[in-house]
Every structure is written in C-alpha cells, then in structure tokens.
mmCIF file of C-alpha atoms in Angstrom:
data_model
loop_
_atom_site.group_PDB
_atom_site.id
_atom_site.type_symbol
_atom_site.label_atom_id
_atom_site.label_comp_id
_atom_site.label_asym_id
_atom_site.label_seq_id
_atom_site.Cartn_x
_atom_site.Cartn_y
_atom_site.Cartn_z
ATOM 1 C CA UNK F 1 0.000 0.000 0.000
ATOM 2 C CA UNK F 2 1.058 3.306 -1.342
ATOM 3 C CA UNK F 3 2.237 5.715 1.959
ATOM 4 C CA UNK F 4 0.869 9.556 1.697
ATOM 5 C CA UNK F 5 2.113 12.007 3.188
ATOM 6 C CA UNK F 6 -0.645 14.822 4.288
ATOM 7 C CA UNK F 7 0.795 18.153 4.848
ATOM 8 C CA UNK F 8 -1.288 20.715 6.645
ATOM 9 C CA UNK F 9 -0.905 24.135 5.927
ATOM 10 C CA UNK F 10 -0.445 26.452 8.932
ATOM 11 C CA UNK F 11 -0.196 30.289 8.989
ATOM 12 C CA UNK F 12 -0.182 33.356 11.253
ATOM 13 C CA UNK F 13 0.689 37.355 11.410
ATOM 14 C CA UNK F 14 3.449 38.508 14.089
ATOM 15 C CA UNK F 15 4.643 42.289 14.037
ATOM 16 C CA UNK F 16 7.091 43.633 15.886
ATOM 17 C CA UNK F 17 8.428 47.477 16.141
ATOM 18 C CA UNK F 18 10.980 49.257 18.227
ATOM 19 C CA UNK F 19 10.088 52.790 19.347
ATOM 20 C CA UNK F 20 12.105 55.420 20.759
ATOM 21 C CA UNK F 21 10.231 54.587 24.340
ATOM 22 C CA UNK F 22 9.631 50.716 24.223
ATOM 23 C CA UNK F 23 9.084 47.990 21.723
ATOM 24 C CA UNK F 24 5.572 47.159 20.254
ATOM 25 C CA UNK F 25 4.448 43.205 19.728
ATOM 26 C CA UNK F 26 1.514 42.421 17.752
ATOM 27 C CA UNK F 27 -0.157 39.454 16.925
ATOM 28 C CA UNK F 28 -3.481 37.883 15.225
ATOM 29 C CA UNK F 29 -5.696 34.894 17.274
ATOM 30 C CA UNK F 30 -6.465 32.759 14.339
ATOM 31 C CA UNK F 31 -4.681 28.993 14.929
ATOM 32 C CA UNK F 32 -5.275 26.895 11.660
ATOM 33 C CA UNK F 33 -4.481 23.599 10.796
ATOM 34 C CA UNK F 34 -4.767 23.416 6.603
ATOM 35 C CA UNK F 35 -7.984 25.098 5.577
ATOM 36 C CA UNK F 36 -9.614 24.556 8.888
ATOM 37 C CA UNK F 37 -9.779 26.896 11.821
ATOM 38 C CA UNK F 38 -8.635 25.183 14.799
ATOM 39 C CA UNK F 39 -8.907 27.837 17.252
ATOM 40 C CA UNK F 40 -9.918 31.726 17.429
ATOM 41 C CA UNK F 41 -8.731 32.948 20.433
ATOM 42 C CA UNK F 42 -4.961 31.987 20.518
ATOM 43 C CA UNK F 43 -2.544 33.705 22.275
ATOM 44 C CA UNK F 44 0.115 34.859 20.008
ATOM 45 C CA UNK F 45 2.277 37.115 22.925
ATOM 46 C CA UNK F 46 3.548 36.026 25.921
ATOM 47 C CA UNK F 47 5.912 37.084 28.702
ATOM 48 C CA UNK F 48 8.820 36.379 29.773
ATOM 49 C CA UNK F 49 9.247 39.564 32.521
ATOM 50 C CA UNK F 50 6.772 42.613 32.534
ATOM 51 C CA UNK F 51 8.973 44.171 30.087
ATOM 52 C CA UNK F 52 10.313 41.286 27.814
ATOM 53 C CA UNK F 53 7.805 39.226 25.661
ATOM 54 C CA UNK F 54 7.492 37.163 23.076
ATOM 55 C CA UNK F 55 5.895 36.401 19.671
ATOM 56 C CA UNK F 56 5.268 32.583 18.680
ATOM 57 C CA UNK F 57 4.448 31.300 15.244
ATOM 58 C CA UNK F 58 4.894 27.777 14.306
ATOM 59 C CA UNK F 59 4.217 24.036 16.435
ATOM 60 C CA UNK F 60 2.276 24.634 19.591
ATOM 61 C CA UNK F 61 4.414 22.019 21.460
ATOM 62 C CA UNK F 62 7.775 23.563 20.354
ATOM 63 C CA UNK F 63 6.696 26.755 21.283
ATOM 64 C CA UNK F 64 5.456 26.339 24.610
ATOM 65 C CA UNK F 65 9.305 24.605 25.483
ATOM 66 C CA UNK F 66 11.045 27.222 24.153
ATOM 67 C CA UNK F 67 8.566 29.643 26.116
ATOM 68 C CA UNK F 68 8.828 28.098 29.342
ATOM 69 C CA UNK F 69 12.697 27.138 28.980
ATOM 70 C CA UNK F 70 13.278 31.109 28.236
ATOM 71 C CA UNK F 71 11.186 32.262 31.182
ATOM 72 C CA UNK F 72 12.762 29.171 33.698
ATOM 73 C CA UNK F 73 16.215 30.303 32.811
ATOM 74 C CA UNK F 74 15.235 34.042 33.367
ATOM 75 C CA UNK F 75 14.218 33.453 36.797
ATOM 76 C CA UNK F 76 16.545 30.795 37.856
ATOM 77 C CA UNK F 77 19.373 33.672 37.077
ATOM 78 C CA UNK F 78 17.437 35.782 39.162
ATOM 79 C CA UNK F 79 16.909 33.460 42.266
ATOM 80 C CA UNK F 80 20.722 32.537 42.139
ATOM 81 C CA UNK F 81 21.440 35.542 43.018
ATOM 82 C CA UNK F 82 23.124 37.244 39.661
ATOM 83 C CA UNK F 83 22.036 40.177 37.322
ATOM 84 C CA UNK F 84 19.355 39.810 34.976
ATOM 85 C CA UNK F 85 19.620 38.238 31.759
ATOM 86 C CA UNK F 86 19.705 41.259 29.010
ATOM 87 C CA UNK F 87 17.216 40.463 26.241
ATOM 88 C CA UNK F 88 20.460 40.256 23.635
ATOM 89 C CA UNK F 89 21.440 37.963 26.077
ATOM 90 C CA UNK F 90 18.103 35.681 25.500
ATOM 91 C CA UNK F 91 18.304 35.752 22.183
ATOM 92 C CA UNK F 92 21.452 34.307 21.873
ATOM 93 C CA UNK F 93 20.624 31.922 24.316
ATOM 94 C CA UNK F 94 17.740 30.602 21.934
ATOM 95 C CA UNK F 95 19.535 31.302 18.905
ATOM 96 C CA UNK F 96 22.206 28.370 20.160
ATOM 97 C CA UNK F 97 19.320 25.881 21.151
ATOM 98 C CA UNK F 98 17.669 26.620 17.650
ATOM 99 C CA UNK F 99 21.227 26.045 15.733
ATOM 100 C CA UNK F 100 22.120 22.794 17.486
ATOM 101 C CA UNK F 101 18.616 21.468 16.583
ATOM 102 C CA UNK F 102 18.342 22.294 12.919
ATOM 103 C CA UNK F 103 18.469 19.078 12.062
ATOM 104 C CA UNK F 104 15.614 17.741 14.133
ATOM 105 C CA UNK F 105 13.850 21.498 14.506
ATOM 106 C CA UNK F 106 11.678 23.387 16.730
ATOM 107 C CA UNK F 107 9.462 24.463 14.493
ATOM 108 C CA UNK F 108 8.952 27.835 15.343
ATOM 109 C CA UNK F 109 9.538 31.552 14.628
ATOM 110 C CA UNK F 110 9.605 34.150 17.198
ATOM 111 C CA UNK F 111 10.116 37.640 17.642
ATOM 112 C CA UNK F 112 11.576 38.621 20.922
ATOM 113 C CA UNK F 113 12.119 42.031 22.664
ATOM 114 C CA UNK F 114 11.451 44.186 24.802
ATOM 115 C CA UNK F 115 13.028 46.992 27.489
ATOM 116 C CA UNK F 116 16.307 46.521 29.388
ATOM 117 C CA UNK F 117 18.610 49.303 29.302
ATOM 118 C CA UNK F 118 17.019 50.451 25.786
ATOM 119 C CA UNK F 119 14.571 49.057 23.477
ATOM 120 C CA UNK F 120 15.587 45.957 22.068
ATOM 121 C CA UNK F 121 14.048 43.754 19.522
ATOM 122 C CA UNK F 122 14.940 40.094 17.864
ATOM 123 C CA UNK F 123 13.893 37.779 15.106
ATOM 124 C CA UNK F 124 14.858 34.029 15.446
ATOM 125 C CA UNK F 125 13.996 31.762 12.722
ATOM 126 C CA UNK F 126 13.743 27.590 13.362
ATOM 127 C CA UNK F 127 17.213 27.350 11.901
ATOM 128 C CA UNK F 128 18.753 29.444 14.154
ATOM 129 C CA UNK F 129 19.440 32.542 12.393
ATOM 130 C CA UNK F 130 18.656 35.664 14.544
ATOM 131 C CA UNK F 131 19.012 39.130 13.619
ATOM 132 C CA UNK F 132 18.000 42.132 15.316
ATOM 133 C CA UNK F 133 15.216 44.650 13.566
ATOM 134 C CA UNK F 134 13.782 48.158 13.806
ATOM 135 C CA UNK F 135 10.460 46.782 12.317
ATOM 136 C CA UNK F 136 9.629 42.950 11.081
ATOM 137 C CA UNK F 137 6.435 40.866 10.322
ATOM 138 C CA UNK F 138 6.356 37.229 10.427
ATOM 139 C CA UNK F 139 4.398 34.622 9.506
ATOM 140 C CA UNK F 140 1.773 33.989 5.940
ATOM 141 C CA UNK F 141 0.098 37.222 6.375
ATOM 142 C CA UNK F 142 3.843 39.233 6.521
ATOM 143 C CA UNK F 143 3.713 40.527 3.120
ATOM 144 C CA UNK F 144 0.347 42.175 3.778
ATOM 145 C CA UNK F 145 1.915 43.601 7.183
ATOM 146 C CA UNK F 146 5.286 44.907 5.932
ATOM 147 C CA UNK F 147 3.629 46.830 3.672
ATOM 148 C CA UNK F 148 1.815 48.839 6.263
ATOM 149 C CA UNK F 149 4.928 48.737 8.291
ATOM 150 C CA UNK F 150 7.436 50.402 5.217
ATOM 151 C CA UNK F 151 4.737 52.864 4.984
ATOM 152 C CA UNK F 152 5.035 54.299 8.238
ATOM 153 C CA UNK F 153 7.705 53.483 10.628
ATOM 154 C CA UNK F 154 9.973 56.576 11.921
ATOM 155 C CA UNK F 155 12.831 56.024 14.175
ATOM 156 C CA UNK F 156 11.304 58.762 16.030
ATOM 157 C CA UNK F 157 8.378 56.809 17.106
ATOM 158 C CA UNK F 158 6.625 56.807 20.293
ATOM 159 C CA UNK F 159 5.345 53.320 21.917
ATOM 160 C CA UNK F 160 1.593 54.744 21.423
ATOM 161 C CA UNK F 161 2.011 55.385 17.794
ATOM 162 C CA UNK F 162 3.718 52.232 17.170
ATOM 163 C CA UNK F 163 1.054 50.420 18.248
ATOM 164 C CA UNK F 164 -1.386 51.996 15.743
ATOM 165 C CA UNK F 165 0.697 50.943 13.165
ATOM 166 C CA UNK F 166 1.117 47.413 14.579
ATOM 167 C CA UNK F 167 -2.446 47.153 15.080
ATOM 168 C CA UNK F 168 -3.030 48.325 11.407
ATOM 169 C CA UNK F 169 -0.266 45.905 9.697
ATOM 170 C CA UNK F 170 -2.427 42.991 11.400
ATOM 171 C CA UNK F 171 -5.881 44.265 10.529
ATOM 172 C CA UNK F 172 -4.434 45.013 7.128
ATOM 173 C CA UNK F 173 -2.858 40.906 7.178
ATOM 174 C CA UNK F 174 -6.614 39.329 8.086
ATOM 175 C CA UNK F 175 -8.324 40.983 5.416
ATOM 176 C CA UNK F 176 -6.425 39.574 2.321
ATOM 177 C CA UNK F 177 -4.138 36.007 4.184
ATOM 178 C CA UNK F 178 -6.811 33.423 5.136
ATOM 179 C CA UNK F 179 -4.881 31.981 7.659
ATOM 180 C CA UNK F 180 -4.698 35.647 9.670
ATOM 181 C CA UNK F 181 -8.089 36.391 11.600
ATOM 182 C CA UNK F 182 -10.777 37.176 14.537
ATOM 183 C CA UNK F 183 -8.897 40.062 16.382
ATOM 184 C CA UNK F 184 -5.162 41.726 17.392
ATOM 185 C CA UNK F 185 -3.612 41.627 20.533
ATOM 186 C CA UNK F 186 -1.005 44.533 20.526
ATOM 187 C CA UNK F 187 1.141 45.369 23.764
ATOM 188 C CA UNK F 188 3.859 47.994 24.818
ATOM 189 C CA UNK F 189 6.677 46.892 26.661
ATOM 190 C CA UNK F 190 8.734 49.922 28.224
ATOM 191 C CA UNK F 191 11.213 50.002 31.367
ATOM 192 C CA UNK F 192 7.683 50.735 33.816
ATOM 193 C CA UNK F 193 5.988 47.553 32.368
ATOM 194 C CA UNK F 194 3.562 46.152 29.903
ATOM 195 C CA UNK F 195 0.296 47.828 28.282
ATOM 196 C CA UNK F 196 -1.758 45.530 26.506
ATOM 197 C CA UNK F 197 -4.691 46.036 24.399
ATOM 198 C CA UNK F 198 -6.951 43.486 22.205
ATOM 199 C CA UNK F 199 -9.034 45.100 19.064
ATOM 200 C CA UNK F 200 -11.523 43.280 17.170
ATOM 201 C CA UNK F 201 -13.019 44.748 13.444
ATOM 202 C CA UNK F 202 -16.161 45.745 13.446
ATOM 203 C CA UNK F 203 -18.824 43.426 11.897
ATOM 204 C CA UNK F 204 -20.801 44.597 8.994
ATOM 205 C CA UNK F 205 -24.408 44.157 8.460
#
C-alpha cells in the first residue's frame, strides 16, 4: 500500500516594532491547521518579565518549550542571586538551542524584545538565524503587514504610535491572508511595564 504524506498548511501574522520609548508586539488569534480553523482565540504574545515578551508562530508544542525554557532560565538567574539576563542575552541563548537542533527542529519563529537598558528587539527563525530589527512581520500574512509597516515606521516613534501601526499591519494581514483572523492583541513593553490592548473589526451588516 502506497504511503501519503498529508501536509497541513499552517499560517499566522506577528509584528514587531521598536520605538524610541519601548518595543511594540503584535499578533493575530487565528490557529489553523490546513484550511480549517482550529482555534480563534490563541494567544500569540507572551511574557517572559513585565517588560520582555514574546511572539510565537509555528508548532504549539515547540513553542510552549522554548517559552517556558526562556522564562525558567530568566528566573533561575534571578533566584541565584546574579544580574538579569539582558534580552540580547536571551536571544542568543535561543539562537544556540535553535542552531544545534536544525536538524531535528523546533518548528517555530519568534520575535523577541522588549526593554532593558534600551529598546531591544529580535527575530529568530527555526534554523537558528537571529538578527535584530527596527520593524519585522512574520508569519503567511507578513507581506500584507510589511507593507503597512514600510509605509510608516519613523525612528522617532513613540510606543503609542507604534502600536497603531502594529495594530493596522495585522488588521491590514486578516483581510487579504486566510490563515490571519478574529482580532489583534497589541502590547507595549517599556522600562515601567507592559500595556496591553486586544481590538476586534467591526462586523458589517
């Protein structure tokens, strides 16, 4: 008997922006799995401190170990009695777990930043490469969002504005990539904290 391999089709919208003030992560809750909707209220952006967080796009499983292995190892640091980790620091971390496993991946993409001593903002691909942005969209609705984003990032921007824009690069990504949809969370990270909002497009009779 012939052997078939089914491949499911997953997608999802990430955006993240670094403002003179904070960083700005943005996400869609659509979770797909081929042409089917598998879940509409995902959560896209988590934390690792009240100022670092991160964006996850790819295999649930993956990216809940690499979520809670980032956040144990923040804490541990802490409770042993050294300096925090710096978010550069983090990255690098992951980017060494991702590049020894390329082989046999994590299946993921992530955008990580936050506020330490400035604004600080990485993208970290399943392979291991990592590079660190001003602006970047992820995922099968980032050609949509980087569009929006080219448009209208400044390196002068505040954390409020660059939320707009994050907000409207995901908006923009669930009206024309299938796999992109219900709502946006969008949240702030600065050195006083998190803001977080959700937004939701208005339905049309």
């Amino acid at each position: 008997m012939e052997s078939k391999n089914i491949k499911y089709l997953k997608g999802t919208t990430t955006v993240g922006l670094v403002a003179k003030d904070g960083v700005v992560l943005a996400a869609d809750r659509r979770a797909s799995e081929g042409f089917f909707v598998a879940n509409k209220m995902v959560r896209k952006i988590l934390y690792i401190t009240d100022s670092i967080g991160v964006t996850t796009a790819g295999g649930v499983a993956d990216l809940q170990f690499i979520y809670n292995y980032l956040k144990n190892l923040y804490h541990y640091n802490i409770i042993s009695g050294n300096r925090p980790i710096t978010i550069k620091a983090l990255a690098t971390y992951l980017d060494n777990i991702l590049s020894q496993s390329k082989y046999f991946p994590y299946v993921v993409q992530i955008l990580l930043g936050g506020y330490d001593t400035a604004p600080r903002l990485y993208n970290l691909d399943y392979l291991g490469d990592m590079t660190e942005e001003k602006y970047v969209a992820t995922g099968s609705g980032s050609p949509v969002a980087m569009g929006v984003l080219e448009d209208n990032y400044r390196d002068d921007l505040t954390a409020d504005e660059a939320m707009s824009i994050a907000t409207r690069a995901i908006l923009s990504a669930i009206k024309r990539d299938s796999f992109t949809g219900t709502g946006v969370i969008v949240t702030k990270l600065t050195q006083t904290g998190h803001v977080e909002k959700e937004i939701y497009p208005e339905k049309k009779v």
